[in-house]
PDB file of C-alpha atoms in Angstrom:
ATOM      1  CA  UNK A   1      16.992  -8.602  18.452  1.00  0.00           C
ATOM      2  CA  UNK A   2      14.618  -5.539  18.824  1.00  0.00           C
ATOM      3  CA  UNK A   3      10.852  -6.658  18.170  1.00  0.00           C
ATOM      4  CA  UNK A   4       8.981  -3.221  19.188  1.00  0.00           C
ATOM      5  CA  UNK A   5       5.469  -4.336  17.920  1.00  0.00           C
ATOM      6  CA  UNK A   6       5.473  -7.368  20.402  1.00  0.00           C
ATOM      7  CA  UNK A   7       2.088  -8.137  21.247  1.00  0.00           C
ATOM      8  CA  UNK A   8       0.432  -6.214  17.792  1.00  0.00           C
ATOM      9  CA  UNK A   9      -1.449  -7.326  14.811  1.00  0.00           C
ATOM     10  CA  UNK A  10      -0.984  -6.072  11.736  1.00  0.00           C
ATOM     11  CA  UNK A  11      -3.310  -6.306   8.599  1.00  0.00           C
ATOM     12  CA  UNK A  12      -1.407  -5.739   5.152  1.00  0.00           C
ATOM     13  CA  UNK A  13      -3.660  -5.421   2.008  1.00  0.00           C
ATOM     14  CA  UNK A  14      -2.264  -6.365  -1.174  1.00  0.00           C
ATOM     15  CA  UNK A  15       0.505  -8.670   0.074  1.00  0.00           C
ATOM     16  CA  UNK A  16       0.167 -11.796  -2.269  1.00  0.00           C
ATOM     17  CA  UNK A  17       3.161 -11.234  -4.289  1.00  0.00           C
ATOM     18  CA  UNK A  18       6.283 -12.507  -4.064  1.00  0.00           C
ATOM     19  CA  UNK A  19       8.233  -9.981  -4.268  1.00  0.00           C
ATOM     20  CA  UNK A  20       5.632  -7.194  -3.919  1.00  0.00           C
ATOM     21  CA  UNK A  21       5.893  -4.548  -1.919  1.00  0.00           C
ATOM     22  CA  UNK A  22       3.347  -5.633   0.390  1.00  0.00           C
ATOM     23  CA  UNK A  23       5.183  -8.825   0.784  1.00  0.00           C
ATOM     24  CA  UNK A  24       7.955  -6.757   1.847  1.00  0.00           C
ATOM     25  CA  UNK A  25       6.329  -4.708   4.095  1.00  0.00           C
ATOM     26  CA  UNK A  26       4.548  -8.118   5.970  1.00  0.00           C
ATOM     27  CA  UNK A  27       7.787  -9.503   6.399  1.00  0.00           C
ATOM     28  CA  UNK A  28       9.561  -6.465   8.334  1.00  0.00           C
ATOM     29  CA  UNK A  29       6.373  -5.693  10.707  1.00  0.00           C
ATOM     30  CA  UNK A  30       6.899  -9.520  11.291  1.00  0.00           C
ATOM     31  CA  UNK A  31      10.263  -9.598  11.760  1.00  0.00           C
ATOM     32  CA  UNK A  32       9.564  -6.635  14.289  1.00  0.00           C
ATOM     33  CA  UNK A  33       6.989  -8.650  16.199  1.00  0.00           C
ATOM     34  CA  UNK A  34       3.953  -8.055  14.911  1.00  0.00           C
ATOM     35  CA  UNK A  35       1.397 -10.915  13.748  1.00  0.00           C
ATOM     36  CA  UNK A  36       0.889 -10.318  10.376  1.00  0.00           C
ATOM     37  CA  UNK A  37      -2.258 -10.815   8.172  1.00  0.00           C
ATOM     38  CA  UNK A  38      -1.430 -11.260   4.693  1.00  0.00           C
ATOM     39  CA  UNK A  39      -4.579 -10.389   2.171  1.00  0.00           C
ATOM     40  CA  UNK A  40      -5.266 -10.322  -1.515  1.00  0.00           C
ATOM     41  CA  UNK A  41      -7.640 -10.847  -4.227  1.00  0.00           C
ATOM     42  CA  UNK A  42      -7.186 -14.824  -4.180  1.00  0.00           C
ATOM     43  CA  UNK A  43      -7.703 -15.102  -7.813  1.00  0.00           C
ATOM     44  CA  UNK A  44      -8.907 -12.867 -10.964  1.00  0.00           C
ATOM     45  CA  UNK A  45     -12.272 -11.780 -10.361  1.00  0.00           C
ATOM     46  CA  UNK A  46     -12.536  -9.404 -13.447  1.00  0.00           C
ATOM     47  CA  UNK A  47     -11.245  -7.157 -16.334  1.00  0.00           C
ATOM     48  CA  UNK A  48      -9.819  -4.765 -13.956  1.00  0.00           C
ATOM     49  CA  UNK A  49      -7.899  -7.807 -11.885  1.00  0.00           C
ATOM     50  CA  UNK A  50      -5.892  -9.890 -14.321  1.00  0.00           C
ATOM     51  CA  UNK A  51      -3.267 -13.156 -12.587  1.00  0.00           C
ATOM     52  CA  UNK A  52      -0.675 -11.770 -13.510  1.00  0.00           C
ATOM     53  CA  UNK A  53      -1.307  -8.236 -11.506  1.00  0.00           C
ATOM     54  CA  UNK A  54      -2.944  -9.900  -7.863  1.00  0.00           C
ATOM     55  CA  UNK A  55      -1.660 -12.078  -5.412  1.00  0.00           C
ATOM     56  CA  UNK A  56      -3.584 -15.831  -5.991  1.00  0.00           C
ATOM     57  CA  UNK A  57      -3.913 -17.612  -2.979  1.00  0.00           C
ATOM     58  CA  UNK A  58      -1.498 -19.837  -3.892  1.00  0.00           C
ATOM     59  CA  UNK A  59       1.046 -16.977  -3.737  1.00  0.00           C
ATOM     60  CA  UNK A  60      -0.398 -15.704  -0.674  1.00  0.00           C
ATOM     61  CA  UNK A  61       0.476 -19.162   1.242  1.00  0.00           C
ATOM     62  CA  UNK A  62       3.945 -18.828   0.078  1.00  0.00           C
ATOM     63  CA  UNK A  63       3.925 -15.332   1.209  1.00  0.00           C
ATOM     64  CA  UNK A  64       3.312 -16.523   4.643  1.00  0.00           C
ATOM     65  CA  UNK A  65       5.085 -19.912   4.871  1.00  0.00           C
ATOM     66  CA  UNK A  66       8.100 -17.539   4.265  1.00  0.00           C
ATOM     67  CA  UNK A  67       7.340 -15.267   7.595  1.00  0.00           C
ATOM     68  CA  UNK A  68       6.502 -18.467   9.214  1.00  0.00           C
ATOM     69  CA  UNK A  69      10.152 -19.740   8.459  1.00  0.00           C
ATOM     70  CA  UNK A  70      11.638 -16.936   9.767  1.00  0.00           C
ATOM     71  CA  UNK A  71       8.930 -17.957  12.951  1.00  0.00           C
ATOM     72  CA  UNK A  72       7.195 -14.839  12.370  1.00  0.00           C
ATOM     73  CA  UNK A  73       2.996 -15.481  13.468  1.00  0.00           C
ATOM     74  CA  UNK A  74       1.078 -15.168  10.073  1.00  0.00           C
ATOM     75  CA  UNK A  75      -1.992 -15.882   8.371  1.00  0.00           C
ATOM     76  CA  UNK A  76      -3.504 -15.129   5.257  1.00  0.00           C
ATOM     77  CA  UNK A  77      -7.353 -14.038   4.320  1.00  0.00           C
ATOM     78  CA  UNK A  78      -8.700 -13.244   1.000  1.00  0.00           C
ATOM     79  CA  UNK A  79     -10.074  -9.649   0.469  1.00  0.00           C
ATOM     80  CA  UNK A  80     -11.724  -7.560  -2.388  1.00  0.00           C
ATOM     81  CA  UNK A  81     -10.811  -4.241  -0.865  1.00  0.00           C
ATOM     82  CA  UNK A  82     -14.045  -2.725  -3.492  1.00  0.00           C
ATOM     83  CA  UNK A  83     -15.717  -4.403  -1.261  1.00  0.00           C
ATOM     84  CA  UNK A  84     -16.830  -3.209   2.688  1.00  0.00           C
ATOM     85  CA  UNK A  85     -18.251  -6.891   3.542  1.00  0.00           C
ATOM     86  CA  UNK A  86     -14.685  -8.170   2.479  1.00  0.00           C
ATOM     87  CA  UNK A  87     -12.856  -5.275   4.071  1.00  0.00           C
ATOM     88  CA  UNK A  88     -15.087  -5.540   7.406  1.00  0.00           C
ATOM     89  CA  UNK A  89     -14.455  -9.403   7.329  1.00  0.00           C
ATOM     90  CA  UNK A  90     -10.549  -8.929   6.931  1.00  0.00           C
ATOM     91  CA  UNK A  91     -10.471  -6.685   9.888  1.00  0.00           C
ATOM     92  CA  UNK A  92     -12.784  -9.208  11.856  1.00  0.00           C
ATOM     93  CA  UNK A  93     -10.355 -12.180  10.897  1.00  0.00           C
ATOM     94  CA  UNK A  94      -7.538 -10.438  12.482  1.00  0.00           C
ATOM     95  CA  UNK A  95      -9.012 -10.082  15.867  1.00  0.00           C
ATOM     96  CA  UNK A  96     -10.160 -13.505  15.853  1.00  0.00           C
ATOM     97  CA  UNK A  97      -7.370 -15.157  14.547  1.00  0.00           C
ATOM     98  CA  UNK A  98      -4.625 -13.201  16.433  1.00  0.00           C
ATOM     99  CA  UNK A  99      -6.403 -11.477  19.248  1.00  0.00           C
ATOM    100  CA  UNK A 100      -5.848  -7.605  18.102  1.00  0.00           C
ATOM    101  CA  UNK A 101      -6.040  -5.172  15.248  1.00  0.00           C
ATOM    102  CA  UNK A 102      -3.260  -2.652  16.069  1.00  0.00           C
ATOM    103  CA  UNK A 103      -1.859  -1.845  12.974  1.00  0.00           C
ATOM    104  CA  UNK A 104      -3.466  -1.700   9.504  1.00  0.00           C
ATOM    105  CA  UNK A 105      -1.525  -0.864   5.944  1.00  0.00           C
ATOM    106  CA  UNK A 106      -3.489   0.080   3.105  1.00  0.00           C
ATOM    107  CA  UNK A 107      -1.178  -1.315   0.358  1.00  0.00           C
ATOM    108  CA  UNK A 108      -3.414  -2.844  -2.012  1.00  0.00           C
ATOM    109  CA  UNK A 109      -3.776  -1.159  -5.116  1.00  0.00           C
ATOM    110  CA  UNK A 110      -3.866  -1.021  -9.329  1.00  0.00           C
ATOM    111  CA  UNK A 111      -0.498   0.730 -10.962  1.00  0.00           C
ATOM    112  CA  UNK A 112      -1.057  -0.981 -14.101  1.00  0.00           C
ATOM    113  CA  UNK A 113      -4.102   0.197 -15.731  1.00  0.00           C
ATOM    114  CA  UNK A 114      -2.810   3.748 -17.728  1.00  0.00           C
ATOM    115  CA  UNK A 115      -3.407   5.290 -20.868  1.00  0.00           C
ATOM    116  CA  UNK A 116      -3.929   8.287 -22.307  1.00  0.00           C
ATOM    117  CA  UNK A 117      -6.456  10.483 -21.218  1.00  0.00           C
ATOM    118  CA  UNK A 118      -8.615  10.345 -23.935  1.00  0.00           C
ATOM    119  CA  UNK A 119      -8.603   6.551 -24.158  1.00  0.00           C
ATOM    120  CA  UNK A 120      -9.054   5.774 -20.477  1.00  0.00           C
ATOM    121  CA  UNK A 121     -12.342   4.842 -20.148  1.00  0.00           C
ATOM    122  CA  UNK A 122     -15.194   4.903 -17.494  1.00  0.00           C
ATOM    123  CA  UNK A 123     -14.322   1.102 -16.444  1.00  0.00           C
ATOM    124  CA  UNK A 124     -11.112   2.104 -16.139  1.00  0.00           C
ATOM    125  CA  UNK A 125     -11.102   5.354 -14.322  1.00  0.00           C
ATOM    126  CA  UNK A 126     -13.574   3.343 -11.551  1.00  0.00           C
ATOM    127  CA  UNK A 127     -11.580   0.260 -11.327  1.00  0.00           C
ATOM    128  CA  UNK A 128      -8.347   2.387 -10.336  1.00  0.00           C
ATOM    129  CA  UNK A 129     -10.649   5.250  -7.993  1.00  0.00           C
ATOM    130  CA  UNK A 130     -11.991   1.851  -6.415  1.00  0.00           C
ATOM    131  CA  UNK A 131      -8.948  -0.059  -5.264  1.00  0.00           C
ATOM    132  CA  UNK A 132      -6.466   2.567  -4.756  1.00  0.00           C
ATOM    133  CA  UNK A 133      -8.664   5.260  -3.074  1.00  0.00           C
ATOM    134  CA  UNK A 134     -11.874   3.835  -1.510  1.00  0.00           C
ATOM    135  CA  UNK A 135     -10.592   0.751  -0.860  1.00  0.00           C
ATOM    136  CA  UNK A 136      -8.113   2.315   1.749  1.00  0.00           C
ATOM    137  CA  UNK A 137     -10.934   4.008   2.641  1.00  0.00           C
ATOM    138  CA  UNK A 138     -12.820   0.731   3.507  1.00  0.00           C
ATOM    139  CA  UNK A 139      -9.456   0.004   5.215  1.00  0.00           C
ATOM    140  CA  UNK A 140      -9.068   3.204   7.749  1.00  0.00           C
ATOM    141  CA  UNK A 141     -13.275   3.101   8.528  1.00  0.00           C
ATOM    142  CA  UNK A 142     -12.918  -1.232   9.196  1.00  0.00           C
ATOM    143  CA  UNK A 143      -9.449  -0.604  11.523  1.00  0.00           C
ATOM    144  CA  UNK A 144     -10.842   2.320  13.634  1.00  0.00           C
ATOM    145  CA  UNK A 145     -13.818   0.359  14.437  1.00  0.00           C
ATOM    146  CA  UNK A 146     -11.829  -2.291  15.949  1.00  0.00           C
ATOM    147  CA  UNK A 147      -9.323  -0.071  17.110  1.00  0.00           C
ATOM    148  CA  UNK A 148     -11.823   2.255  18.773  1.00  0.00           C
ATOM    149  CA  UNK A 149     -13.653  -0.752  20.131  1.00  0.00           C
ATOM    150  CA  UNK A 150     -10.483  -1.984  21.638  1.00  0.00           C
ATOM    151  CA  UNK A 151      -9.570   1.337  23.211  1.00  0.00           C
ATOM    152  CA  UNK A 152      -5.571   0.672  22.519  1.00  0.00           C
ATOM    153  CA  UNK A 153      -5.320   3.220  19.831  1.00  0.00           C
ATOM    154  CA  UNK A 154      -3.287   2.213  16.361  1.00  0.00           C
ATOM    155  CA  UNK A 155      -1.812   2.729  13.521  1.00  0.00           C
ATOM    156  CA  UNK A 156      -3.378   3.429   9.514  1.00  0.00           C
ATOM    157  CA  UNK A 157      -0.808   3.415   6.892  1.00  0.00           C
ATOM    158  CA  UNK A 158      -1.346   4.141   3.560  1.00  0.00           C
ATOM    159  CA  UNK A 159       0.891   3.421   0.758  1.00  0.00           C
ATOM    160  CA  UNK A 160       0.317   6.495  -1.706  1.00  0.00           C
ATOM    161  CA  UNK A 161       3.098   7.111  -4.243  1.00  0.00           C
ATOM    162  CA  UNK A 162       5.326   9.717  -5.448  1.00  0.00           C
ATOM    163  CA  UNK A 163       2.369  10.144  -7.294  1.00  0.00           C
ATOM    164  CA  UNK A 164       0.229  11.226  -4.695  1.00  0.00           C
ATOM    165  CA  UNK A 165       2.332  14.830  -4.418  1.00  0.00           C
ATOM    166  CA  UNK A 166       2.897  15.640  -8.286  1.00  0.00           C
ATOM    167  CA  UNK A 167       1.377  14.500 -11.829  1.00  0.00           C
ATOM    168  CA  UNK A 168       2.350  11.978 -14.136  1.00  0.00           C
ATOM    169  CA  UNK A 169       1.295  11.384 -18.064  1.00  0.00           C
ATOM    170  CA  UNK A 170      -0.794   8.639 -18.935  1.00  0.00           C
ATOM    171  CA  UNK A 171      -1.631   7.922 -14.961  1.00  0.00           C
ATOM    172  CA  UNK A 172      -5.118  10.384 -14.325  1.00  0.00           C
ATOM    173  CA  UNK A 173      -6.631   7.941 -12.276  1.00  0.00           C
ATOM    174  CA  UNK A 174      -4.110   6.829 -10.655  1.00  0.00           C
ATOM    175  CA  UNK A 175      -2.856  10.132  -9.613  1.00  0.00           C
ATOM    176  CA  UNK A 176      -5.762  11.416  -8.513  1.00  0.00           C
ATOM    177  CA  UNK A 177      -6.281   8.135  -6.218  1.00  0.00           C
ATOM    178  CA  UNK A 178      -2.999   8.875  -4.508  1.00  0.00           C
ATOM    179  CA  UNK A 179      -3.596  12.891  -4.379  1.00  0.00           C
ATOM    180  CA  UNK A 180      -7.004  11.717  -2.652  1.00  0.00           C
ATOM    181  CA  UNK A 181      -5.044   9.887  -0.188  1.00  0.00           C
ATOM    182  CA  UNK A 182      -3.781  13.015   1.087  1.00  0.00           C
ATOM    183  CA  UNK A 183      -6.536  14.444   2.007  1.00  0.00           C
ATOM    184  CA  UNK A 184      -8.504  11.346   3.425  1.00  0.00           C
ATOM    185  CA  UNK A 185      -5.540  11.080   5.686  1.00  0.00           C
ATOM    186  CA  UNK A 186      -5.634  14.851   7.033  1.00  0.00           C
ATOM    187  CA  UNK A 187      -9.587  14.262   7.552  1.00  0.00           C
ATOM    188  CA  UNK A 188      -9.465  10.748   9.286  1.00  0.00           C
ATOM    189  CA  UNK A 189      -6.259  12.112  11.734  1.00  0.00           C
ATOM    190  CA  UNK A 190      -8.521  14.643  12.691  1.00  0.00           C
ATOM    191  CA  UNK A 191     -11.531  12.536  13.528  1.00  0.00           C
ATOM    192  CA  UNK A 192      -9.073   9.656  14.927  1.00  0.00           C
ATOM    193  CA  UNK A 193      -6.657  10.900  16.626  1.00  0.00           C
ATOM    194  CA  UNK A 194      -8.613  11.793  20.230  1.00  0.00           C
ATOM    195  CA  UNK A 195      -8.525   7.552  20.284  1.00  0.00           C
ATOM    196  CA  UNK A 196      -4.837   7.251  19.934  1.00  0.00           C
ATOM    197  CA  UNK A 197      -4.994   6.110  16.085  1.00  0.00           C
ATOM    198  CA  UNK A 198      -2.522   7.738  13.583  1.00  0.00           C
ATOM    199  CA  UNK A 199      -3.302   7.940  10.544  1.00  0.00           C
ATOM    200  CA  UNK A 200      -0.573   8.260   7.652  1.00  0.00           C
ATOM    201  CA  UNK A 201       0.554   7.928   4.108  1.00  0.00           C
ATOM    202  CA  UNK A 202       3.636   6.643   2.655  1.00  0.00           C
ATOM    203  CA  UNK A 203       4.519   7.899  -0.706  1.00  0.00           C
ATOM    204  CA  UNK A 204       7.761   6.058  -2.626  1.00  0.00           C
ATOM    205  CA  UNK A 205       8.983   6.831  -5.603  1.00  0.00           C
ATOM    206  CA  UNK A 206       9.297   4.127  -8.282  1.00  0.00           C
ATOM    207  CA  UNK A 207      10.119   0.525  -6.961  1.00  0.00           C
ATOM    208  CA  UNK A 208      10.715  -2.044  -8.895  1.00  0.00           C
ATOM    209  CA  UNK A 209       8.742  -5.087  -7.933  1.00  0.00           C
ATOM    210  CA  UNK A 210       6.566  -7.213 -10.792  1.00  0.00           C
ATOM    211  CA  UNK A 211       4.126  -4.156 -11.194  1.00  0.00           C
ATOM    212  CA  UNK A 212       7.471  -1.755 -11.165  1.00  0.00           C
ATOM    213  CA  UNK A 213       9.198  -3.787 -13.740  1.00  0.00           C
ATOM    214  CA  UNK A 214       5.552  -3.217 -16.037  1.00  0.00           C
ATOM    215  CA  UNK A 215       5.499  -0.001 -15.369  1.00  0.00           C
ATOM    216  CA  UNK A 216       9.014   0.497 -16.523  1.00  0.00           C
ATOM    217  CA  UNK A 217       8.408  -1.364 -20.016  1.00  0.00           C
ATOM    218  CA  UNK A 218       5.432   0.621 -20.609  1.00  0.00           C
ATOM    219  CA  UNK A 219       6.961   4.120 -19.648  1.00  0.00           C
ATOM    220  CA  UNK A 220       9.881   3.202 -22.054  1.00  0.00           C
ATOM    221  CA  UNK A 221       8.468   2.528 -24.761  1.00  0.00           C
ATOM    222  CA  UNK A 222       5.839   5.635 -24.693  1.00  0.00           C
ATOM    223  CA  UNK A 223       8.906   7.716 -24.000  1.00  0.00           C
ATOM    224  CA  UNK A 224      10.773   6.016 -27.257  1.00  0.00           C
ATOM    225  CA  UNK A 225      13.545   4.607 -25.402  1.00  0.00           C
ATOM    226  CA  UNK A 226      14.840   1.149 -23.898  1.00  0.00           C
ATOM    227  CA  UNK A 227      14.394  -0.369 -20.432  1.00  0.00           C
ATOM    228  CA  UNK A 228      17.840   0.257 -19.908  1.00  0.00           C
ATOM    229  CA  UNK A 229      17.804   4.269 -21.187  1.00  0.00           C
ATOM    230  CA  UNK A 230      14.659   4.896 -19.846  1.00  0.00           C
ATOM    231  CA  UNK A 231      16.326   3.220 -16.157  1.00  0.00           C
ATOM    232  CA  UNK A 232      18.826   5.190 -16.169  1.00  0.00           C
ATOM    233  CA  UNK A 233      17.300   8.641 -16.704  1.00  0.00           C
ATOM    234  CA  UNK A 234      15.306   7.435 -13.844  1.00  0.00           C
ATOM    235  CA  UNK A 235      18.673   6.981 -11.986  1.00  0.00           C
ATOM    236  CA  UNK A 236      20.001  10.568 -12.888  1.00  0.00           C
ATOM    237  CA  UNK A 237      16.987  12.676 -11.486  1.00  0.00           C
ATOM    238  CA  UNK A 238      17.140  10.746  -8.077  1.00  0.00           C
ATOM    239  CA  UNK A 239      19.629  12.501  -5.567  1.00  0.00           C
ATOM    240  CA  UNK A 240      20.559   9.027  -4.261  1.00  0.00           C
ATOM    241  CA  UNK A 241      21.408   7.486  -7.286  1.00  0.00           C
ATOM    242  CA  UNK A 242      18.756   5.063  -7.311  1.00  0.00           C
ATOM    243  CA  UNK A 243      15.193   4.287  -7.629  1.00  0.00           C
ATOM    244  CA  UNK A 244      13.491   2.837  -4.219  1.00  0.00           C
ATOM    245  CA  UNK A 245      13.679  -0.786  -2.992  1.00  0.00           C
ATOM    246  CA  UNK A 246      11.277  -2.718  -1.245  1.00  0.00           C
ATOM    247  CA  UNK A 247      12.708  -2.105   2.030  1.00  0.00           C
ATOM    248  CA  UNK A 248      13.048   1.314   1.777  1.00  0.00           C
ATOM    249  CA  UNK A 249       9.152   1.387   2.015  1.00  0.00           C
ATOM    250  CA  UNK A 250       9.065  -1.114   4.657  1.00  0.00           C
ATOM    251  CA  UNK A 251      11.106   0.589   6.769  1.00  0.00           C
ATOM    252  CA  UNK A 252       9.369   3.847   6.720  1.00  0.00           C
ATOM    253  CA  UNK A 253       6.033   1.598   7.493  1.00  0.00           C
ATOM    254  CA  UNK A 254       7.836  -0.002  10.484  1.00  0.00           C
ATOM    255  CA  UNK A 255       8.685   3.491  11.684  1.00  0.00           C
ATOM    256  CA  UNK A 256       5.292   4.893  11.572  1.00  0.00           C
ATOM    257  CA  UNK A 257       3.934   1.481  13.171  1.00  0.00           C
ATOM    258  CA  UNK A 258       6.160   1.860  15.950  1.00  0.00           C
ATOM    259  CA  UNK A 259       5.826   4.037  19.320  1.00  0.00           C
ATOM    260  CA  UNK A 260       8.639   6.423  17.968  1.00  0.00           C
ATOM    261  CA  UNK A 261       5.946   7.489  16.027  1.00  0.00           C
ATOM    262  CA  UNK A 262       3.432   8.119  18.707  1.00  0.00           C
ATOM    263  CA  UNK A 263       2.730  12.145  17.603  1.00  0.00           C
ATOM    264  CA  UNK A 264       3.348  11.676  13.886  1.00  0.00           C
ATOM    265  CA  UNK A 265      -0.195  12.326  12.283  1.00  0.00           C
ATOM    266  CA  UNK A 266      -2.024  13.261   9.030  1.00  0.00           C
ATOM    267  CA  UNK A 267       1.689  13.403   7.279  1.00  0.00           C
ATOM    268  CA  UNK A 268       2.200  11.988   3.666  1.00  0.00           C
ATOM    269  CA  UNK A 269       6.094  10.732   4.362  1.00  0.00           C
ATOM    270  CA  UNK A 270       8.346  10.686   0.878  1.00  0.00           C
ATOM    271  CA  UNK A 271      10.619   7.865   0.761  1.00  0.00           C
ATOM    272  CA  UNK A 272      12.059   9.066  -2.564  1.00  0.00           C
ATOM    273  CA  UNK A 273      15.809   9.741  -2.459  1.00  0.00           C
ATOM    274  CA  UNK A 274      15.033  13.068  -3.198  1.00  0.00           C
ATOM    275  CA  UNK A 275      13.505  12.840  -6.394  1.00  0.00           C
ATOM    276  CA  UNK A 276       9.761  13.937  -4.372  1.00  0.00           C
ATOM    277  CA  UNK A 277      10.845  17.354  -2.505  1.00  0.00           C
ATOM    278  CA  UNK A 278       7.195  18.483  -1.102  1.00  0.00           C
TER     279      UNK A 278
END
């Protein structure tokens, strides 16, 4: 079997979740080669965190005992990505533990906290600006520095959203997260790029993980319809028939990890069936 990112180290925020689309994402850069780094919150820390929306450690273990069964290298290191001593200590972990940093995915991020616009609040608005956008910006500064240190080049993925090329109701913060993706990925490709380190996003359309299946019960009901109606409307606006998968995501991150995608820079890749045309 192919393994093209032999040798590599890749760090994947977010990936506590059975499941989750970080999960997914871990297990194909494994199955590909890589060493993999699985990191998440650990455990509720706050308001803006709740169990049911992070990856415990617990979770995080299984996460990896599954890569490890497939005898993919993996190990797991808890991470506030708010935070630049956690982010900074993730990307040390990964040099120490596996001997590289070579590929780093910003996945980490809250899809959960939406309301309308005059009810979301200042808490609210920073919790969502502080994962989803500065934390990947923690993520790109951390990488480069070991990447430029290393003097191998790299790879920084993003995972923005569907959401990061066109609006959504009840989601202002987290569109505006995703549409600031966009441009910290044009700036940092600039900067980056004369050391061999690409620098993309990723933007899916709806997947249906834990956080998808949330999303979908709380978009049905403000739209007045079922799961099922509200699923299938979904369905009808999608030229491939079908909202995105886990893999679909992960596939597109393997791609961009991979030497094929050497000269690919400061792009914001749809993996939408369609539904995303810009």
């Amino acid at each position: 079997m192919s393994r093209p990112l032999q040798g590599r180290t890749a760090v994947v925020t977010g990936a506590g979740r059975l499941g989750g689309l970080g999960a997914a994402i871990a297990r194909r850069l494994a199955a590909d080669g890589a060493a993999v780094v699985i990191s998440d919150l650990g455990r509720p820390v706050d308001a803006a965190t709740p169990g049911a929306m992070i990856g415990a450690s617990d979770e995080m273990e299984a996460v990896a005992e599954a890569i490890r069964a497939d005898g993919g290298s993996v190990s797991t290191c808890v991470c506030d990505v708010r935070s630049w001593d956690d982010v900074s200590a993730l990307a040390d972990h990964a040099v120490s533990t596996h001997g590289s940093l070579d590929i780093w995915v910003n996945n980490a991020g809250i899809g959960y906290i939406m309301n309308p616009l005059l009810d979301v609040s200042p808490d609210d608005w920073q919790a969502v600006i502080g994962v989803n956008l500065t934390g990947s910006f923690y993520g790109i500064k951390a990488a480069a520095q070991k990447m430029i240190e290393a003097g191998r080049g790299g790879r920084i993925i993003n995972i923005a959203s569907q959401a990061a090329k066109s609006g959504f109701p009840f989601a202002q913060a987290y569109c505006s997260s995703k549409h600031g993706l966009v441009g910290l990925v044009r700036s940092a490709a600039i900067e980056l790029g004369k050391h061999g380190i690409t620098v993309n996003n990723v933007c899916p359309n709806h997947v249906t993980t834990g956080l998808g299946a949330w999303q979908n019960s709380y978009f049905a009901e403000k739209s007045g319809l079922s799961v099922e109606d509200y699923l299938a409307q979904m369905a009808a606006r999608i030229p491939m028939g079908r909202p995105g998968l886990p893999e679909d995501t992960a596939n597109a991150v393997a791609f961009l990890a991979s030497d094929q995608a050497h000269y690919i820079t400061a792009e914001s890749l749809n993996v939408s069936g369609g539904e995303e045309p810009h």
